[in-house]
PDB file of C-alpha atoms in Angstrom:
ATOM      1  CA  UNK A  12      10.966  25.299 -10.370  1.00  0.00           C
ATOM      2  CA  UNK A  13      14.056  23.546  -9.605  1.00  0.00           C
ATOM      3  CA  UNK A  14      15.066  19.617 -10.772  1.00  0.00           C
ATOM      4  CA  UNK A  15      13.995  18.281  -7.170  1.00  0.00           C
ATOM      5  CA  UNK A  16      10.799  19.752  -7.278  1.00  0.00           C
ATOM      6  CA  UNK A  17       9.839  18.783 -10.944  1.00  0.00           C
ATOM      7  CA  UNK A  18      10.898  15.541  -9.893  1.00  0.00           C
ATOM      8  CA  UNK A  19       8.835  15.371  -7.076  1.00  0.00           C
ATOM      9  CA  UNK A  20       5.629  16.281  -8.826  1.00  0.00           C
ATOM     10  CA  UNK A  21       6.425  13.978 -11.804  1.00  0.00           C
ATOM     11  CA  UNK A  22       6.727  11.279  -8.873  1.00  0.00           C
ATOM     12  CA  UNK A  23       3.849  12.468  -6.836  1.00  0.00           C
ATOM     13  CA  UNK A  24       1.272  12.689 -10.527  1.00  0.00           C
ATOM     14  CA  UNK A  25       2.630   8.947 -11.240  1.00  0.00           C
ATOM     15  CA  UNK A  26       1.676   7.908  -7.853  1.00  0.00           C
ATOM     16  CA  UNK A  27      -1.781   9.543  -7.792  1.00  0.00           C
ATOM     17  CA  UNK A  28      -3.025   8.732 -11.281  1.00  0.00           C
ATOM     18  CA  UNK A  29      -2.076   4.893 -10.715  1.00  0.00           C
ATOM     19  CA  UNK A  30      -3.876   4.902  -7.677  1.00  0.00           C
ATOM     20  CA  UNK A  31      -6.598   5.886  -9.222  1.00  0.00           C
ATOM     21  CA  UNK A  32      -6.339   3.837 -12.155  1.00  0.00           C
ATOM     22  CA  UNK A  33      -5.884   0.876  -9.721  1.00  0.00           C
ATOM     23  CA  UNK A  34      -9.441   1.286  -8.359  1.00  0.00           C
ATOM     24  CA  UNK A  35     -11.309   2.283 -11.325  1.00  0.00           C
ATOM     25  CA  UNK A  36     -10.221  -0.810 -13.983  1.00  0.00           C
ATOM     26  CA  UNK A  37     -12.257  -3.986 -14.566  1.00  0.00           C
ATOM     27  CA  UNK A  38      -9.845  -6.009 -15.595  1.00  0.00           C
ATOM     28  CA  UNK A  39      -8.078  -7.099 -12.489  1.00  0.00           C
ATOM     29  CA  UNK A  40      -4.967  -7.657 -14.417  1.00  0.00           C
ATOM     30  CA  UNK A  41      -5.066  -3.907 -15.351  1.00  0.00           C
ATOM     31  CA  UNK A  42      -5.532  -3.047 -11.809  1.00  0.00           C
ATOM     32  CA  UNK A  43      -1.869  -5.035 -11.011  1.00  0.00           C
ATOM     33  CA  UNK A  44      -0.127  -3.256 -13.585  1.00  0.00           C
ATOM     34  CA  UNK A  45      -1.276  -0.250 -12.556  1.00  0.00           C
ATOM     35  CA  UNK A  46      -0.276  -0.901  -9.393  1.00  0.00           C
ATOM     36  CA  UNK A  47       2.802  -1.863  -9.933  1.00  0.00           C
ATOM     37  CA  UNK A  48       3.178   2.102 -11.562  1.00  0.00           C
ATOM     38  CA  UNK A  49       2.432   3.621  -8.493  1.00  0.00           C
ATOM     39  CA  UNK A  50       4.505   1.596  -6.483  1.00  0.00           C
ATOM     40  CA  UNK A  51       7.757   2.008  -8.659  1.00  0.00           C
ATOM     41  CA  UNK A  52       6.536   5.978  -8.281  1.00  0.00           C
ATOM     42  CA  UNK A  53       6.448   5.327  -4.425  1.00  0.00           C
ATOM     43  CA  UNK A  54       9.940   4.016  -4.576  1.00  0.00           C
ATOM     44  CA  UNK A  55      10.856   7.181  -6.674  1.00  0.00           C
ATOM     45  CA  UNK A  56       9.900   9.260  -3.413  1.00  0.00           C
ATOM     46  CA  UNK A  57      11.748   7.054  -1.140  1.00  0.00           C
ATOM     47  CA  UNK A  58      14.882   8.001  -3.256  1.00  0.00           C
ATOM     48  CA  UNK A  59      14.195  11.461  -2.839  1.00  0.00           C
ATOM     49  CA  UNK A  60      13.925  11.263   0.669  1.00  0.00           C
ATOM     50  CA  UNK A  61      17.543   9.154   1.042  1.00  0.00           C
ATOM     51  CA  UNK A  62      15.790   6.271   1.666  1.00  0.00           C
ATOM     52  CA  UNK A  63      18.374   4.069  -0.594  1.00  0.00           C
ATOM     53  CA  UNK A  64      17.644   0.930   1.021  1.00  0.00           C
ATOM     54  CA  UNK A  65      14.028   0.899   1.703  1.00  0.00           C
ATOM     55  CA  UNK A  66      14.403   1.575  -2.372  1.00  0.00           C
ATOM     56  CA  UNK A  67      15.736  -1.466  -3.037  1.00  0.00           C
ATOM     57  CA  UNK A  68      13.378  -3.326  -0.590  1.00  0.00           C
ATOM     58  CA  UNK A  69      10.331  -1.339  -2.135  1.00  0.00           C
ATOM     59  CA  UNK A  70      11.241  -3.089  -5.563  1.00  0.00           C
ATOM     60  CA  UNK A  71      12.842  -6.452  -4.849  1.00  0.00           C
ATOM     61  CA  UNK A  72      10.138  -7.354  -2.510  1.00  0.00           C
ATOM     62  CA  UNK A  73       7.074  -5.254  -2.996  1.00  0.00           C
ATOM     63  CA  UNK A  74       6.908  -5.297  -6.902  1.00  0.00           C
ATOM     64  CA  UNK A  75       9.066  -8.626  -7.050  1.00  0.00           C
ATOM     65  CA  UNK A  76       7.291 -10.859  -4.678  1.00  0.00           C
ATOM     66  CA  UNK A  77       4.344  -9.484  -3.789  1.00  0.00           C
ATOM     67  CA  UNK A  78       2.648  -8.262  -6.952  1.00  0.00           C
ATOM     68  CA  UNK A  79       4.389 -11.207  -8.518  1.00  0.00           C
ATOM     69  CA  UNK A  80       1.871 -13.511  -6.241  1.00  0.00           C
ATOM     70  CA  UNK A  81      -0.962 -10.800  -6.869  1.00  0.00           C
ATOM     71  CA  UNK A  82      -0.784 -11.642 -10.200  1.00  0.00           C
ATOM     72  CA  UNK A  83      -0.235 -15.108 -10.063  1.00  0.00           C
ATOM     73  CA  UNK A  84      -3.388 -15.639  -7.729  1.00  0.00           C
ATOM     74  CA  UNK A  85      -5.232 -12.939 -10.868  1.00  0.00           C
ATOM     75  CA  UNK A  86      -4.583 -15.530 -13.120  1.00  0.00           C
ATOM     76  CA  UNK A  87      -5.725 -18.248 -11.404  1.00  0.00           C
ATOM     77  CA  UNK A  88      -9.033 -17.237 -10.682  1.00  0.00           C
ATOM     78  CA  UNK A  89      -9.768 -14.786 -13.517  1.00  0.00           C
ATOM     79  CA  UNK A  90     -13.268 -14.463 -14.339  1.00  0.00           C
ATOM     80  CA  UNK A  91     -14.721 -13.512 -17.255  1.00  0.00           C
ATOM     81  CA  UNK A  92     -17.573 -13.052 -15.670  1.00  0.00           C
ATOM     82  CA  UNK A  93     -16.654 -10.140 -13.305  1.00  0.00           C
ATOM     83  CA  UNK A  94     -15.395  -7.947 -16.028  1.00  0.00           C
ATOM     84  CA  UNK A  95     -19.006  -7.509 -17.259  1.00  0.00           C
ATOM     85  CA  UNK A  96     -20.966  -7.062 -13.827  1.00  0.00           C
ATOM     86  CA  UNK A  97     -20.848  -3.926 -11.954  1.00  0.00           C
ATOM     87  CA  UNK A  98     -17.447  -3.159 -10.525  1.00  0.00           C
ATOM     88  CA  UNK A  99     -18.737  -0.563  -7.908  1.00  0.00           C
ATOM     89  CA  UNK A 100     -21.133  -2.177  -4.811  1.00  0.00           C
ATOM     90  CA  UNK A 101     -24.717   0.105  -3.780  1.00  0.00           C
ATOM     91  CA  UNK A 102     -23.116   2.543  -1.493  1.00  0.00           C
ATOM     92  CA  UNK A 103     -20.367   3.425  -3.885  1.00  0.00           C
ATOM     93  CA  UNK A 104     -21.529   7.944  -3.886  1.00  0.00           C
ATOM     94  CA  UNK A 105     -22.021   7.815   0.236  1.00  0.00           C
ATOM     95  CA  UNK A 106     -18.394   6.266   0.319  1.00  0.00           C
ATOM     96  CA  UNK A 107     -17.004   8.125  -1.930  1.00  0.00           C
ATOM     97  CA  UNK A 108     -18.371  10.809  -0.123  1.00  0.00           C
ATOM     98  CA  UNK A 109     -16.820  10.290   3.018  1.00  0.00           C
ATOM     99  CA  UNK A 110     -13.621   9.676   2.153  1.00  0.00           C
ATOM    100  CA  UNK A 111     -13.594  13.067   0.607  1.00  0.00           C
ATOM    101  CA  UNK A 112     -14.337  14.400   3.981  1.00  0.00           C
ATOM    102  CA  UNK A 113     -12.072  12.343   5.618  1.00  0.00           C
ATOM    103  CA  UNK A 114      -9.269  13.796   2.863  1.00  0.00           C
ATOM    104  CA  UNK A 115     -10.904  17.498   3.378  1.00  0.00           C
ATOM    105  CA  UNK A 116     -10.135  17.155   7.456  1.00  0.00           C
ATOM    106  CA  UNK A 117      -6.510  15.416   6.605  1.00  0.00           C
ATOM    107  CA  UNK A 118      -5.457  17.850   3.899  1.00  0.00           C
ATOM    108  CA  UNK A 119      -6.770  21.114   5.967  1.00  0.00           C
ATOM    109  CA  UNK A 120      -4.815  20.219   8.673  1.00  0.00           C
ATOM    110  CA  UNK A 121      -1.899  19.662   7.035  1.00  0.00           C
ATOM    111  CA  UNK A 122      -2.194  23.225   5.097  1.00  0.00           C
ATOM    112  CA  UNK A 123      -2.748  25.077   7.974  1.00  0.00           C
ATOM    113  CA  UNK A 124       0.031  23.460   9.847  1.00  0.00           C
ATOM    114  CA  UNK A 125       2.027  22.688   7.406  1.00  0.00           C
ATOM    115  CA  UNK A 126       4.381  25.908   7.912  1.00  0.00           C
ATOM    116  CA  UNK A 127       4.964  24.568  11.889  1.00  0.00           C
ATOM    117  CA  UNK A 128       7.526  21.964   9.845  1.00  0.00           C
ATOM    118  CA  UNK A 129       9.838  24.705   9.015  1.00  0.00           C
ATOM    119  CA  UNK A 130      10.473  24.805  12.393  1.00  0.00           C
ATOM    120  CA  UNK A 131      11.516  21.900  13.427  1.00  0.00           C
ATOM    121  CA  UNK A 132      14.173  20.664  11.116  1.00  0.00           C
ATOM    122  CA  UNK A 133      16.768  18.849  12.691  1.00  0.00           C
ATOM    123  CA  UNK A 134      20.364  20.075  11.887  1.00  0.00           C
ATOM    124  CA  UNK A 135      21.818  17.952   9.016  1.00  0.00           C
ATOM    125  CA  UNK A 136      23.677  14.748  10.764  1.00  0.00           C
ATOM    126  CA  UNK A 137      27.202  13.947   9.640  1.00  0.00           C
ATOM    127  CA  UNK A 138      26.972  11.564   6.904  1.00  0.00           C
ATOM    128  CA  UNK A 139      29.779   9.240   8.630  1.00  0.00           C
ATOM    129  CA  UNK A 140      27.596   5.996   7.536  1.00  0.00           C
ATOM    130  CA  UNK A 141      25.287   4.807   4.675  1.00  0.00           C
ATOM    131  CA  UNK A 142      21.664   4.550   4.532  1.00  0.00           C
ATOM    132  CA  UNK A 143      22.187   0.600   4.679  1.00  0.00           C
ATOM    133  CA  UNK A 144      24.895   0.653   7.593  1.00  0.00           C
ATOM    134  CA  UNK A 145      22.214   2.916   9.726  1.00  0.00           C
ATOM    135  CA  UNK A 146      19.232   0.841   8.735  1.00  0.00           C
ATOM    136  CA  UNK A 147      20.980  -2.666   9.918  1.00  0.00           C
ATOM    137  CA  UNK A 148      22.297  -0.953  12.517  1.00  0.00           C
ATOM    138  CA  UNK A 149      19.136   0.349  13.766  1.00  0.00           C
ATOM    139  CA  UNK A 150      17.426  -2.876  12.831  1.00  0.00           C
ATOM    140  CA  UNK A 151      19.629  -5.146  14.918  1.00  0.00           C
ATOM    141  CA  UNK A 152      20.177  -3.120  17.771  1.00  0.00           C
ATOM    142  CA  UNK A 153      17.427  -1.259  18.491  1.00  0.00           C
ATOM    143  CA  UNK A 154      14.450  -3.113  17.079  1.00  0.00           C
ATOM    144  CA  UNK A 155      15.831  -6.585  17.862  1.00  0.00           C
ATOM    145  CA  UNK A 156      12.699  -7.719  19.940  1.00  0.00           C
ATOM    146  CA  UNK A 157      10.694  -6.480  16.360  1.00  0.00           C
ATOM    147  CA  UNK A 158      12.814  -8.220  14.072  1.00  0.00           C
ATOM    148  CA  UNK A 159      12.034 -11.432  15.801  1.00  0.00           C
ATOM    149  CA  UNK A 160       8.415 -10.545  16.208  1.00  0.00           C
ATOM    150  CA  UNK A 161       8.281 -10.057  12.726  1.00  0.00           C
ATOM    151  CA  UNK A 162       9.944 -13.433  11.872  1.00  0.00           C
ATOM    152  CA  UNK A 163       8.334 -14.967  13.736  1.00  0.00           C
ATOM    153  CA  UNK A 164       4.663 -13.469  12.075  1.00  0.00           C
ATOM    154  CA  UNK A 165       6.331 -14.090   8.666  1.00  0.00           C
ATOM    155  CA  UNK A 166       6.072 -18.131   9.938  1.00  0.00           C
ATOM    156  CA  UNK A 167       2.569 -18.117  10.941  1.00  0.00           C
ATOM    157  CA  UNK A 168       1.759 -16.205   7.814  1.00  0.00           C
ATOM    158  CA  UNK A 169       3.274 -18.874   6.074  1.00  0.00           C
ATOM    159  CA  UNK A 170       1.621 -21.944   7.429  1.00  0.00           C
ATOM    160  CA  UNK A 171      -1.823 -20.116   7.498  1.00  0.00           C
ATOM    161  CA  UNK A 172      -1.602 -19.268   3.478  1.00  0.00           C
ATOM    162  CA  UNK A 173      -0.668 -23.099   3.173  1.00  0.00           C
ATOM    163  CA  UNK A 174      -3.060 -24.292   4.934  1.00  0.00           C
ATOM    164  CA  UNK A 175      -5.853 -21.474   3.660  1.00  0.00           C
ATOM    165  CA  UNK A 176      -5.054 -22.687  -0.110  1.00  0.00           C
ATOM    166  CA  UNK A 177      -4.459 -26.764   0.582  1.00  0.00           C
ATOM    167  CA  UNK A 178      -7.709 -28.714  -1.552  1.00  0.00           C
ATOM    168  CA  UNK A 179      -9.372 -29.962   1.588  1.00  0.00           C
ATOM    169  CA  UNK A 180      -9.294 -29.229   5.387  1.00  0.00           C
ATOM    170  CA  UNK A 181      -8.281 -32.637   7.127  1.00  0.00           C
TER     171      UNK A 181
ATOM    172  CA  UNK B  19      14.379  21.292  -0.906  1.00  0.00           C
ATOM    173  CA  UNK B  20      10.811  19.856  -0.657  1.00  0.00           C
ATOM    174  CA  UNK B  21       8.504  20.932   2.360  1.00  0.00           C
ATOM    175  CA  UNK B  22       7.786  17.927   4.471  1.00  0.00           C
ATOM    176  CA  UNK B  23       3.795  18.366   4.180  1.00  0.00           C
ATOM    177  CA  UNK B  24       4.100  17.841   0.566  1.00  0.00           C
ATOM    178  CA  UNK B  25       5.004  14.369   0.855  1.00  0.00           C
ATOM    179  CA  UNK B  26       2.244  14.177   3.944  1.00  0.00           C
ATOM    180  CA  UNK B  27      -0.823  15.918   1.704  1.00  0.00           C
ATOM    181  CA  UNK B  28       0.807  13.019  -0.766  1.00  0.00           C
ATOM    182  CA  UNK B  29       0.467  10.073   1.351  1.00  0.00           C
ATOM    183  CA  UNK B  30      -2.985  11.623   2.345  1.00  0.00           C
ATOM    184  CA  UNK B  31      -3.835  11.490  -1.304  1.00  0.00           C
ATOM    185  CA  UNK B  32      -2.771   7.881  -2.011  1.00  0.00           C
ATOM    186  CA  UNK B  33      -4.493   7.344   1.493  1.00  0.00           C
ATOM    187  CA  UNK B  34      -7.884   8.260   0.206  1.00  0.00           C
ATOM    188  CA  UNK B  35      -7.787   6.820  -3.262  1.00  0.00           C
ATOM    189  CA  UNK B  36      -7.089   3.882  -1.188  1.00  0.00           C
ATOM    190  CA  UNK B  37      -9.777   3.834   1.152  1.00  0.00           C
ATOM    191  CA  UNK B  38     -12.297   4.718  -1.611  1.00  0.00           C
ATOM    192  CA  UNK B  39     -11.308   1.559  -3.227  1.00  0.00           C
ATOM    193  CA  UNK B  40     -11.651  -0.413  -0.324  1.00  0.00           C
ATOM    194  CA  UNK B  41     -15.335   0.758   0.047  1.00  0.00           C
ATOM    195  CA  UNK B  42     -16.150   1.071  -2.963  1.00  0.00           C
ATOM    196  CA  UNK B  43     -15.132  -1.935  -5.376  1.00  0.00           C
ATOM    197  CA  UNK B  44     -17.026  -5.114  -5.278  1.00  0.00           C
ATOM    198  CA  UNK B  45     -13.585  -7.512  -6.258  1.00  0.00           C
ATOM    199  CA  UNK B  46     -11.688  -9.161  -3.599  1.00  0.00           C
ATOM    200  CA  UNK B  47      -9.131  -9.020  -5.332  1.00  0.00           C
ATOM    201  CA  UNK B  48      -9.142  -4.986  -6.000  1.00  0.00           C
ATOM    202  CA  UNK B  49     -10.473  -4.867  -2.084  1.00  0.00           C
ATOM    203  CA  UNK B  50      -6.696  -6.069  -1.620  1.00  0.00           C
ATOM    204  CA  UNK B  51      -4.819  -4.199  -3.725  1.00  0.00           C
ATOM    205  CA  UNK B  52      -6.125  -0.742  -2.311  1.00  0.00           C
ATOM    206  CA  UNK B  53      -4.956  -2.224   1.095  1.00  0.00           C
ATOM    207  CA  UNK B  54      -1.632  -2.287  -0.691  1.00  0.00           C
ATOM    208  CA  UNK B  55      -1.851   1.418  -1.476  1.00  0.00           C
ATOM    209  CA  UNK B  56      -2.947   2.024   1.743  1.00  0.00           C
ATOM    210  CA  UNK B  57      -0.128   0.525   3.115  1.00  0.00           C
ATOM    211  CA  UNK B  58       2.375   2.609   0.546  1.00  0.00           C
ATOM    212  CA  UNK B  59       0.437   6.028   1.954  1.00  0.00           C
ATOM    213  CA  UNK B  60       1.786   4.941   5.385  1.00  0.00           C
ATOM    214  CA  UNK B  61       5.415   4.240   4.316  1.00  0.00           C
ATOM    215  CA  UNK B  62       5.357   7.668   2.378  1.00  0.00           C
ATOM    216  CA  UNK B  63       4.420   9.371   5.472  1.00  0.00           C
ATOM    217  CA  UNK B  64       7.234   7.318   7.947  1.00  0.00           C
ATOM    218  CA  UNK B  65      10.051   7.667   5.122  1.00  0.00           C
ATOM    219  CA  UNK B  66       8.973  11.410   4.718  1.00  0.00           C
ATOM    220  CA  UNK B  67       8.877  12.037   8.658  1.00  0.00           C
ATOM    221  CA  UNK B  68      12.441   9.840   9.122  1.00  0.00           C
ATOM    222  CA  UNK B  69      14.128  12.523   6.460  1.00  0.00           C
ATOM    223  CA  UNK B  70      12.356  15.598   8.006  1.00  0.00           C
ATOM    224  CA  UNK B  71      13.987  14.127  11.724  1.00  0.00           C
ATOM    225  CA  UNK B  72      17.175  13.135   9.858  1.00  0.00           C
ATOM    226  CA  UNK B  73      16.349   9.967  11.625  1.00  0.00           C
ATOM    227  CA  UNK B  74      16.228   6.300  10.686  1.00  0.00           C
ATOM    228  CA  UNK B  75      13.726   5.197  12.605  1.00  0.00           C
ATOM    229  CA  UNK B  76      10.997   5.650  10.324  1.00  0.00           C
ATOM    230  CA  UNK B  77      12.565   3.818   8.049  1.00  0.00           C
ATOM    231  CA  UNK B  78      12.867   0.575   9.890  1.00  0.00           C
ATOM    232  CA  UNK B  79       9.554   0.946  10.729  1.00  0.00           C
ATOM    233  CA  UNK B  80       8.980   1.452   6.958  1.00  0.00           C
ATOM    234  CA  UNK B  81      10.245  -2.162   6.486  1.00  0.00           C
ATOM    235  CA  UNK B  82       7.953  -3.794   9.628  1.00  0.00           C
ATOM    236  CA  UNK B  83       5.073  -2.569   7.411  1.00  0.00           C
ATOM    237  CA  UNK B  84       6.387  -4.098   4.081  1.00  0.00           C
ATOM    238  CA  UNK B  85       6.378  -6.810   5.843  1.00  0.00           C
ATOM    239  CA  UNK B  86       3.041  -6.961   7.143  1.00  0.00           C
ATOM    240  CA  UNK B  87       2.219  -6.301   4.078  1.00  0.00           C
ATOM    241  CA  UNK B  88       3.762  -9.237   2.499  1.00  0.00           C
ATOM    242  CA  UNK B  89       2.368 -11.678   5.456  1.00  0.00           C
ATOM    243  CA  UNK B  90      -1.365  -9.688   4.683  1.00  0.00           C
ATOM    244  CA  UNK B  91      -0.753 -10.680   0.839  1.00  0.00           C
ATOM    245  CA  UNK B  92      -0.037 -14.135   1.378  1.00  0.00           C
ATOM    246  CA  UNK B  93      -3.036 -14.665   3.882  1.00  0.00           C
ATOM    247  CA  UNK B  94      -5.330 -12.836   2.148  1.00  0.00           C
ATOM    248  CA  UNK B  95      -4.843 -14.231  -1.501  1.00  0.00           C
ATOM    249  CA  UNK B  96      -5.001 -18.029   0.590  1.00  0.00           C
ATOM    250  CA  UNK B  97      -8.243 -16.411   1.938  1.00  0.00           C
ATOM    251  CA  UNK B  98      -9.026 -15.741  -1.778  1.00  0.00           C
ATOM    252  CA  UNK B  99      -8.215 -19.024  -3.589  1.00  0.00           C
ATOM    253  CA  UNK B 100     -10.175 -20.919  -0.523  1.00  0.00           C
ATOM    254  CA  UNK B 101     -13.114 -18.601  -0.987  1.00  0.00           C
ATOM    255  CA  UNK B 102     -13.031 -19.006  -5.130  1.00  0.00           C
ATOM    256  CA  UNK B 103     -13.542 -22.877  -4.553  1.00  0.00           C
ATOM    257  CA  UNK B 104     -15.979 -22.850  -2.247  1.00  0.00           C
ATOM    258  CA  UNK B 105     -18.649 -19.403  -3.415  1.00  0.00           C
ATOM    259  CA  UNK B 106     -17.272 -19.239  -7.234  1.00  0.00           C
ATOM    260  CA  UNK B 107     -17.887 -15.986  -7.060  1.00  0.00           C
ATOM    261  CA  UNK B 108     -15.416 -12.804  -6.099  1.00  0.00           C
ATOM    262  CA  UNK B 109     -17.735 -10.643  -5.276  1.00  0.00           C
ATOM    263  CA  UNK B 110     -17.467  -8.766  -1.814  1.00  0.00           C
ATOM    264  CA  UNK B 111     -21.136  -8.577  -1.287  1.00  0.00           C
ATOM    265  CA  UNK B 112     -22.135 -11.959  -2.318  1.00  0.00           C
ATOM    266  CA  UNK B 113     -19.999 -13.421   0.226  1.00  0.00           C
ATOM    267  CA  UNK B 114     -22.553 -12.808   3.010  1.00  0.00           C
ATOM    268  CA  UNK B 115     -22.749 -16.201   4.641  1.00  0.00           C
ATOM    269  CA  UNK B 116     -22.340 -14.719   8.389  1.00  0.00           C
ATOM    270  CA  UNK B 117     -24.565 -11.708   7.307  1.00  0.00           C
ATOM    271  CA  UNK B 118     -28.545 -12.649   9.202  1.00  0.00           C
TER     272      UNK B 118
END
């Protein structure tokens, strides 16, 4: 076992277990902390993978702003009253269920083809650039069309979550 | 160095936890935060695919879905508040007003 593989487990545990943890607690709150584990693990494998910048954007935004206004909106609506009813709906075993067939199709497929990877590995490129420089790059040349459609989905998101939480339709 | 289908059979993993919670939980509010880790099982997969290509592709595409994610959050927890006032309740199954 070398350092990048320890670290990878470590990373990968973290990850699982929070999920896990995320859909199993009553508390809501719980649930947002927990989450917020797995997705600083997440970021972990990013790093491992080069991913530098998608690092940074995985904690700024993700666990700065979004679970920031997860836990905001927790707060405001907490209920007492939902920590004490049943936290799992009828058809909770069937679900469970298939999902575990679902995973059983994903994962066999990936063991039995997982060695076909080996093959394929692209010759290492010359490091000439950053992560950042390449992912700007990319961002503003290639995907420009994206970037705006993604602005411009960023707006309407905006107005609709005013307009979703405003006191009274008009 | 790692094998590429560990960091698949991972994202499959945080996949599944993911959609169990979706079907699973009665809260809204827990409803949306497996989306979230459904979401983060789908970046694992394009980051782990980009490095495996020694591309960067899958990383900007890493970054549309963050986004998405953060327009999905925003709608969904208006969705949320509005629903609170009206149904006081957070309940996934309760909410059954278009169910005949």
């Amino acid at each position: 076992m070398m350092l990048p593989e320890i670290t990878f487990f470590i990373l990968s545990a973290t990850a699982l277990i929070g999920g896990i943890l995320v859909i199993t607690r009553r508390n809501a709150v719980h649930s947002v902390i927990w989450l917020i584990v797995t997705l600083f693990a997440v970021g972990g494998i990013f790093l491992m993978q080069r991913a530098e910048f998608l690092f940074a954007v995985q904690i700024i935004l993700y666990v700065g702003g979004i679970m920031v206004l997860f836990l905001f909106v927790v707060m405001l609506i907490n209920l007492d009253l939902s920590v004490k009813q049943a936290q799992f709906n009828r058809q909770w075993l069937l679900a469970v269920f298939t999902a575990l067939v679902l995973m059983g199709g994903l994962v066999y497929v990936l063991y039995k083809g997982g060695d076909s990877f080996a093959l394929a590995t692209a010759p290492l490129a010359a490091a000439s650039q950053g992560n950042t420089q390449r992912v700007g790059t990319a961002l503003y040349q290639d995907y420009m069309l994206a970037v705006e459609i993604a602005s411009l989905l960023l707006l309407v998101a905006m107005v609709g979550a005013v307009i979703m939480a405003k006191r009274k339709f008009e | 160095m790692i094998p590429t289908h560990y960091y698949l059979l991972l994202g499959t993993g945080l996949f599944v936890i993911g959609v169990i919670g979706v079907m699973t939980r009665r809260n809204i509010l827990i409803i949306l935060m497996s989306i979230e880790l459904i979401l983060n099982a789908v970046n694992i997969n394009l980051v782990a695919l980009s490095g495996h290509f020694r591309a960067v592709d899958g990383q900007v595409f890493a970054i549309f879905v963050i986004t998405d994610a953060a327009a999905e959050a925003a709608v969904g927890l208006g969705l949320i508040i509005a629903l609170f006032r009206n149904k006081e309740t957070l309940n996934a199954d309760e909410i059954d007003l278009l169910k005949w």
